[in-house]
Amino acid sequence: SFQQTQDDVIPRYVRVNTLKTTLEDVIDYLKREGFSYQGMASGLEDLDRLTGKTFLCDLHLQDLLVFSAKTVFHDHFLYKAGHIILQDKASCLPAFLLNPQVGSHVIDACAAPGNKTSHLAAIMKNKGKLFAFDLDAKRLSTMSTLLLRAGVTCHQLANQDFLKVDPQSSVYKEVKYILLDPSCSGSGMVCLRDEVSEPQDEGRLQALATFQLRCLNHALQFPQVQRVVYSTCSIHSQENEEVVSAGLQQNPAFRLVNLLPNWPERGHEPFTECLRASTAKTRTHGFFVAMLERRPPQKDQQN
Ligand code: SAM
């Protein structure tokens, strides 16, 4: 089927968990197991040529390895020991782009099951504070297991509605970075792609977009926040550019950051500072990422 074909062209991405190991050690380990390392990918053709036990380093993201689609790691020692995380390339973008400083205070607003949380912790070198919220208790318990395996220690998990977290609370007064990856239609997930294309889903999309905008507006209320990354695994502009557009209009203290100039797929006009991802152009699931930053104080402002 079409879906099968699409699934096959998404390679297996493996993020090296630098809280537990290094890129070099993982590459060496895999080479000793008979994998063949081919260096840094230079384009999509290299990814499409992966077969058997060959693998590459990703072109855009550090600490990300790429294997052929059929490579299975679920029972592998490196996976079970938390040295590697199985995470689509597109879903590695938010934490990588937010790039919180070591020792900073960070919120992961809709965090479970926690792959992006563990990525944030790795970038923070487990130093500072990582406040992670999720409404769903079951997903949070999966997340605890995942974070334990990944060696994350700088986090504080809360089974809480992010929209009810008080931005004025002294607990969050040093929060500079927020990762916001709210519930979305999932229309970018290749395996779900056919489910959200019906016109009767308009109402659902609108409800999701309303929720997503409330979350974005809420994130921008934290008094010290400098950067907010907003992401979805949706291909609908209603949940992506339109949410960002409304968020910017309602929060003039913030502007978009132009992300990865050499990334091949951009947000829909005029939001080309944002990134999109797709099977066709980036060999990932469908994804959207925007980064908003607080404008510098008025007196220094140039534009
Ligand atoms: N960031 C996660 C990761 O990378 O593993 C995936 C997050 S998933 C797209 C969205 C999550 O938002 C779900 O786990 C859902 O339970 C949670 N959620 C939905 N509404 C929420 C709310 N009001 N406050 C906090 N979490 C919420």
Tab-separated table of C-alpha atoms and ligand atoms in Angstrom:
chain	number	residue	atom	x	y	z
A	1	SER	CA	0.000	0.000	0.000
A	2	PHE	CA	0.954	3.660	-0.225
A	3	GLN	CA	1.403	3.872	3.558
A	4	GLN	CA	3.714	0.911	3.553
A	5	THR	CA	5.860	2.575	0.922
A	6	GLN	CA	5.957	5.865	2.826
A	7	ASP	CA	6.908	4.059	6.027
A	8	ASP	CA	9.730	2.316	4.248
A	9	VAL	CA	11.384	5.526	3.131
A	10	ILE	CA	11.674	6.900	6.658
A	11	PRO	CA	14.995	5.649	7.949
A	12	ARG	CA	15.501	4.444	11.520
A	13	TYR	CA	16.846	7.394	13.502
A	14	VAL	CA	18.805	6.782	16.694
A	15	ARG	CA	19.622	9.610	19.090
A	16	VAL	CA	22.721	9.041	21.187
A	17	ASN	CA	21.962	9.811	24.831
A	18	THR	CA	24.940	11.912	25.882
A	19	LEU	CA	23.912	11.615	29.546
A	20	LYS	CA	25.088	8.012	29.401
A	21	THR	CA	27.572	7.704	26.560
A	22	THR	CA	29.180	9.509	23.643
A	23	LEU	CA	28.652	9.449	19.904
A	24	GLU	CA	32.116	7.908	19.436
A	25	ASP	CA	31.458	5.080	21.921
A	26	VAL	CA	28.148	4.181	20.290
A	27	ILE	CA	29.718	4.170	16.821
A	28	ASP	CA	32.572	1.947	18.066
A	29	TYR	CA	30.178	-0.428	19.819
A	30	LEU	CA	28.075	-0.814	16.679
A	31	LYS	CA	31.125	-1.310	14.464
A	32	ARG	CA	32.274	-4.137	16.743
A	33	GLU	CA	28.815	-5.676	16.249
A	34	GLY	CA	29.253	-5.714	12.481
A	35	PHE	CA	27.608	-2.427	11.564
A	36	SER	CA	29.393	-0.381	8.943
A	37	TYR	CA	29.784	3.356	9.616
A	38	GLN	CA	29.753	5.541	6.498
A	39	GLY	CA	30.394	8.982	7.988
A	40	MET	CA	28.238	12.077	7.702
A	41	ALA	CA	25.254	12.044	5.334
A	42	SER	CA	25.525	14.641	2.601
A	43	GLY	CA	21.939	14.514	1.363
A	44	LEU	CA	18.752	12.483	0.996
A	45	GLU	CA	20.365	10.179	-1.568
A	46	ASP	CA	22.735	8.888	1.120
A	47	LEU	CA	19.794	8.096	3.390
A	48	ASP	CA	17.936	6.350	0.578
A	49	ARG	CA	20.974	4.178	-0.128
A	50	LEU	CA	21.177	2.771	3.428
A	51	THR	CA	20.755	-0.996	3.501
A	52	GLY	CA	21.506	-3.836	5.898
A	53	LYS	CA	23.908	-2.839	8.646
A	54	THR	CA	25.225	0.408	7.219
A	55	PHE	CA	24.678	3.680	9.066
A	56	LEU	CA	25.443	7.397	8.893
A	57	CYS	CA	25.644	10.515	11.033
A	58	ASP	CA	22.785	12.911	10.360
A	59	LEU	CA	23.440	16.026	8.318
A	60	HIS	CA	21.544	18.510	10.520
A	61	LEU	CA	21.448	17.151	14.063
A	62	GLN	CA	24.406	16.287	16.209
A	63	ASP	CA	24.307	12.991	18.129
A	64	LEU	CA	21.820	11.505	15.659
A	65	LEU	CA	22.588	8.317	13.717
A	66	VAL	CA	20.653	7.047	10.717
A	67	PHE	CA	20.034	3.416	9.782
A	68	SER	CA	17.960	1.707	7.125
A	69	ALA	CA	14.217	1.637	7.853
A	70	LYS	CA	14.156	-2.032	8.748
A	71	THR	CA	16.829	-1.880	11.453
A	72	VAL	CA	15.400	-3.067	14.775
A	73	PHE	CA	16.816	-1.837	18.102
A	74	HIS	CA	14.043	-2.616	20.582
A	75	ASP	CA	15.918	-5.550	22.097
A	76	HIS	CA	19.362	-4.061	21.701
A	77	PHE	CA	21.610	-3.553	24.729
A	78	LEU	CA	22.252	0.106	23.867
A	79	TYR	CA	18.500	0.775	23.820
A	80	LYS	CA	17.697	-1.163	26.991
A	81	ALA	CA	20.545	0.545	28.841
A	82	GLY	CA	19.338	3.996	27.788
A	83	HIS	CA	22.420	4.752	25.718
A	84	ILE	CA	20.340	5.300	22.612
A	85	ILE	CA	16.838	6.737	22.181
A	86	LEU	CA	14.657	5.748	19.228
A	87	GLN	CA	13.304	9.078	18.070
A	88	ASP	CA	12.332	10.413	14.655
A	89	LYS	CA	14.666	13.101	13.357
A	90	ALA	CA	11.904	15.719	13.193
A	91	SER	CA	11.041	15.176	16.834
A	92	CYS	CA	14.679	15.886	17.756
A	93	LEU	CA	14.357	19.417	16.359
A	94	PRO	CA	12.483	21.134	19.229
A	95	ALA	CA	15.005	20.485	22.031
A	96	PHE	CA	17.975	20.942	19.689
A	97	LEU	CA	16.663	24.333	18.549
A	98	LEU	CA	15.583	25.500	22.012
A	99	ASN	CA	19.143	24.703	23.125
A	100	PRO	CA	18.743	25.611	26.812
A	101	GLN	CA	21.899	26.731	28.616
A	102	VAL	CA	23.507	24.279	31.023
A	103	GLY	CA	22.102	25.091	34.477
A	104	SER	CA	19.059	27.002	33.238
A	105	HIS	CA	15.416	26.586	34.261
A	106	VAL	CA	13.229	25.040	31.561
A	107	ILE	CA	9.574	24.002	31.209
A	108	ASP	CA	8.427	21.090	29.069
A	109	ALA	CA	4.724	21.949	28.994
A	110	CYS	CA	3.172	18.791	27.490
A	111	ALA	CA	5.928	16.341	28.141
A	112	ALA	CA	4.840	12.700	28.134
A	113	PRO	CA	6.127	10.205	27.118
A	114	GLY	CA	9.258	12.293	27.474
A	115	ASN	CA	11.602	11.815	24.548
A	116	LYS	CA	11.977	15.567	24.161
A	117	THR	CA	12.361	15.950	27.937
A	118	SER	CA	15.273	13.523	27.942
A	119	HIS	CA	16.792	15.366	24.979
A	120	LEU	CA	16.489	18.687	26.880
A	121	ALA	CA	18.135	17.103	29.939
A	122	ALA	CA	21.032	15.901	27.770
A	123	ILE	CA	21.555	19.402	26.362
A	124	MET	CA	21.393	20.814	29.919
A	125	LYS	CA	23.906	18.146	31.032
A	126	ASN	CA	21.439	17.297	33.811
A	127	LYS	CA	22.135	20.679	35.433
A	128	GLY	CA	19.492	23.272	36.237
A	129	LYS	CA	15.777	22.550	36.531
A	130	LEU	CA	13.485	20.889	34.045
A	131	PHE	CA	9.808	21.228	35.016
A	132	ALA	CA	7.754	18.718	33.028
A	133	PHE	CA	3.955	18.635	32.968
A	134	ASP	CA	1.394	16.287	31.517
A	135	LEU	CA	-2.318	15.760	32.077
A	136	ASP	CA	-2.252	12.026	31.433
A	137	ALA	CA	-1.174	9.968	34.462
A	138	LYS	CA	-0.611	6.798	32.460
A	139	ARG	CA	1.655	8.535	29.932
A	140	LEU	CA	3.504	10.142	32.856
A	141	SER	CA	4.261	6.782	34.404
A	142	THR	CA	5.692	5.559	31.084
A	143	MET	CA	7.706	8.757	31.112
A	144	SER	CA	9.177	8.080	34.588
A	145	THR	CA	10.496	4.753	33.340
A	146	LEU	CA	11.921	6.338	30.199
A	147	LEU	CA	13.671	9.130	32.120
A	148	LEU	CA	15.095	6.686	34.666
A	149	ARG	CA	16.526	4.535	31.876
A	150	ALA	CA	17.945	7.634	30.216
A	151	GLY	CA	19.653	8.760	33.427
A	152	VAL	CA	17.754	12.057	33.628
A	153	THR	CA	17.940	13.590	37.101
A	154	CYS	CA	17.303	17.331	36.673
A	155	HIS	CA	13.552	16.988	36.151
A	156	GLN	CA	10.487	17.539	38.269
A	157	LEU	CA	7.434	15.703	36.896
A	158	ALA	CA	3.930	16.934	37.602
A	159	ASN	CA	0.579	15.427	36.650
A	160	GLN	CA	-0.833	18.864	35.995
A	161	ASP	CA	-2.703	20.885	33.394
A	162	PHE	CA	-0.108	23.263	31.935
A	163	LEU	CA	-2.836	25.871	31.457
A	164	LYS	CA	-3.281	25.911	35.250
A	165	VAL	CA	0.407	26.334	36.058
A	166	ASP	CA	0.767	29.835	37.538
A	167	PRO	CA	3.334	31.869	35.564
A	168	GLN	CA	3.608	34.300	38.494
A	169	SER	CA	4.610	31.577	40.963
A	170	SER	CA	8.086	32.149	42.414
A	171	VAL	CA	8.885	28.515	41.517
A	172	TYR	CA	9.062	29.480	37.827
A	173	LYS	CA	10.608	32.911	38.168
A	174	GLU	CA	13.858	31.840	36.533
A	175	VAL	CA	12.313	29.900	33.662
A	176	LYS	CA	13.963	31.143	30.454
A	177	TYR	CA	13.054	28.357	28.024
A	178	ILE	CA	9.774	26.588	27.282
A	179	LEU	CA	9.229	23.628	25.005
A	180	LEU	CA	5.589	23.390	23.952
A	181	ASP	CA	4.633	20.210	22.097
A	182	PRO	CA	0.878	20.071	22.715
A	183	SER	CA	-1.636	17.455	21.638
A	184	CYS	CA	-2.333	17.751	17.921
A	185	SER	CA	-4.176	15.885	15.183
A	186	GLY	CA	-1.129	13.714	14.505
A	187	SER	CA	-1.758	14.179	10.799
A	188	GLY	CA	1.994	14.190	10.113
A	189	MET	CA	2.454	10.675	11.441
A	190	VAL	CA	2.753	8.579	8.314
A	191	CYS	CA	0.834	5.650	9.818
A	192	LEU	CA	-2.125	7.904	10.758
A	193	ARG	CA	-2.104	10.014	7.635
A	194	ASP	CA	-5.438	8.921	6.186
A	195	GLU	CA	-7.379	9.495	9.388
A	196	VAL	CA	-7.466	13.267	9.556
A	197	SER	CA	-8.196	14.263	5.989
A	198	GLU	CA	-12.001	14.145	6.163
A	199	PRO	CA	-13.983	17.385	6.120
A	200	GLN	CA	-15.913	16.313	9.250
A	201	ASP	CA	-12.643	16.651	11.156
A	202	GLU	CA	-12.770	20.447	10.723
A	203	GLY	CA	-14.413	20.781	14.138
A	204	ARG	CA	-11.752	18.658	15.771
A	205	LEU	CA	-8.947	20.624	14.103
A	206	GLN	CA	-10.506	23.878	15.269
A	207	ALA	CA	-10.795	22.598	18.846
A	208	LEU	CA	-7.147	21.493	18.783
A	209	ALA	CA	-6.006	24.822	17.338
A	210	THR	CA	-7.890	26.696	20.071
A	211	PHE	CA	-6.199	24.564	22.733
A	212	GLN	CA	-2.776	24.970	21.102
A	213	LEU	CA	-3.127	28.758	20.985
A	214	ARG	CA	-4.193	28.855	24.645
A	215	CYS	CA	-1.053	26.868	25.504
A	216	LEU	CA	1.167	29.162	23.420
A	217	ASN	CA	-0.346	32.286	24.975
A	218	HIS	CA	0.117	30.738	28.414
A	219	ALA	CA	3.771	29.898	27.762
A	220	LEU	CA	4.436	33.503	26.740
A	221	GLN	CA	3.143	34.737	30.140
A	222	PHE	CA	6.151	33.476	32.107
A	223	PRO	CA	7.920	36.653	33.206
A	224	GLN	CA	11.519	35.617	32.419
A	225	VAL	CA	10.882	33.412	29.401
A	226	GLN	CA	13.215	34.273	26.514
A	227	ARG	CA	12.470	31.482	24.057
A	228	VAL	CA	9.485	29.266	23.378
A	229	VAL	CA	9.636	26.430	20.883
A	230	TYR	CA	6.232	25.398	19.552
A	231	SER	CA	5.973	22.075	17.704
A	232	THR	CA	3.366	19.668	16.360
A	233	CYS	CA	3.346	16.456	14.361
A	234	SER	CA	0.548	17.909	12.237
A	235	ILE	CA	0.628	18.932	8.593
A	236	HIS	CA	-2.358	21.296	8.941
A	237	SER	CA	-1.548	25.007	8.839
A	238	GLN	CA	-4.513	25.522	11.184
A	239	GLU	CA	-2.472	23.851	13.951
A	240	ASN	CA	0.834	25.320	12.822
A	241	GLU	CA	1.337	28.683	11.079
A	242	GLU	CA	-2.131	29.887	12.072
A	243	VAL	CA	-1.505	29.207	15.771
A	244	VAL	CA	1.863	30.957	15.580
A	245	SER	CA	0.361	33.887	13.691
A	246	ALA	CA	-2.335	34.427	16.329
A	247	GLY	CA	0.186	33.957	19.154
A	248	LEU	CA	2.463	36.641	17.690
A	249	GLN	CA	-0.436	39.041	17.158
A	250	GLN	CA	-1.574	38.599	20.739
A	251	ASN	CA	1.952	38.855	22.197
A	252	PRO	CA	3.792	41.687	20.443
A	253	ALA	CA	6.755	41.367	22.830
A	254	PHE	CA	7.752	38.227	20.906
A	255	ARG	CA	9.030	37.578	17.390
A	256	LEU	CA	10.008	34.542	15.331
A	257	VAL	CA	13.571	33.260	15.156
A	258	ASN	CA	14.780	32.228	11.705
A	259	LEU	CA	15.595	28.540	12.221
A	260	LEU	CA	18.324	26.479	10.465
A	261	PRO	CA	18.771	28.463	7.226
A	262	ASN	CA	19.877	25.353	5.347
A	263	TRP	CA	16.869	23.211	6.359
A	264	PRO	CA	15.077	22.303	3.107
A	265	GLU	CA	11.426	22.746	4.119
A	266	ARG	CA	10.017	25.997	5.539
A	267	GLY	CA	6.789	27.132	7.181
A	268	HIS	CA	4.100	28.316	4.790
A	269	GLU	CA	4.414	31.948	3.646
A	270	PRO	CA	4.956	34.327	5.296
A	271	PHE	CA	6.175	32.156	8.218
A	272	THR	CA	9.331	30.956	6.501
A	273	GLU	CA	11.355	31.389	9.721
A	274	CYS	CA	9.597	28.211	10.892
A	275	LEU	CA	10.459	24.674	9.804
A	276	ARG	CA	8.344	21.958	8.327
A	277	ALA	CA	9.407	18.372	7.861
A	278	SER	CA	8.025	15.622	5.643
A	279	THR	CA	8.838	12.257	4.202
A	280	ALA	CA	9.350	13.757	0.750
A	281	LYS	CA	11.785	16.523	1.718
A	282	THR	CA	13.421	15.458	4.974
A	283	ARG	CA	12.742	11.671	5.240
A	284	THR	CA	10.894	12.149	8.512
A	285	HIS	CA	7.317	12.183	9.703
A	286	GLY	CA	5.388	15.380	9.025
A	287	PHE	CA	6.311	17.994	11.601
A	288	PHE	CA	6.257	21.731	12.312
A	289	VAL	CA	8.530	23.821	14.550
A	290	ALA	CA	8.510	27.521	15.398
A	291	MET	CA	10.681	29.385	17.870
A	292	LEU	CA	9.487	32.633	19.425
A	293	GLU	CA	11.909	34.864	21.289
A	294	ARG	CA	11.331	37.903	23.441
A	295	ARG	CA	12.240	41.090	21.577
A	296	PRO	CA	15.156	43.034	23.010
A	297	PRO	CA	14.182	46.025	25.213
A	298	GLN	CA	12.657	48.936	23.259
A	299	LYS	CA	15.694	51.244	23.383
A	300	ASP	CA	17.937	48.722	21.575
A	301	GLN	CA	15.313	47.799	19.029
A	302	GLN	CA	16.280	48.158	15.381
A	303	ASN	CA	13.249	46.775	13.561
B	1	SAM	N1	6.611	16.032	24.070
B	1	SAM	C1	6.247	14.622	24.160
B	1	SAM	C2	7.416	13.773	23.739
B	1	SAM	O1	8.265	14.258	22.972
B	1	SAM	O2	7.531	12.621	24.167
B	1	SAM	C3	4.999	14.322	23.364
B	1	SAM	C4	3.821	15.176	23.785
B	1	SAM	S1	2.266	14.736	23.044
B	1	SAM	C5	2.375	15.415	21.472
B	1	SAM	C6	1.156	15.830	23.862
B	1	SAM	C7	0.952	15.567	25.348
B	1	SAM	O3	0.211	16.669	25.902
B	1	SAM	C8	0.142	14.323	25.686
B	1	SAM	O4	0.929	13.466	26.479
B	1	SAM	C9	-1.047	14.860	26.487
B	1	SAM	O5	-1.396	14.022	27.567
B	1	SAM	C10	-0.517	16.178	26.995
B	1	SAM	N2	-1.520	17.207	27.326
B	1	SAM	C11	-2.687	17.474	26.710
B	1	SAM	N3	-3.287	18.533	27.280
B	1	SAM	C12	-2.465	18.969	28.270
B	1	SAM	C13	-2.520	20.033	29.220
B	1	SAM	N4	-3.565	20.864	29.269
B	1	SAM	N5	-1.493	20.181	30.088
B	1	SAM	C14	-0.440	19.331	30.058
B	1	SAM	N6	-0.338	18.301	29.184
B	1	SAM	C15	-1.331	18.126	28.301
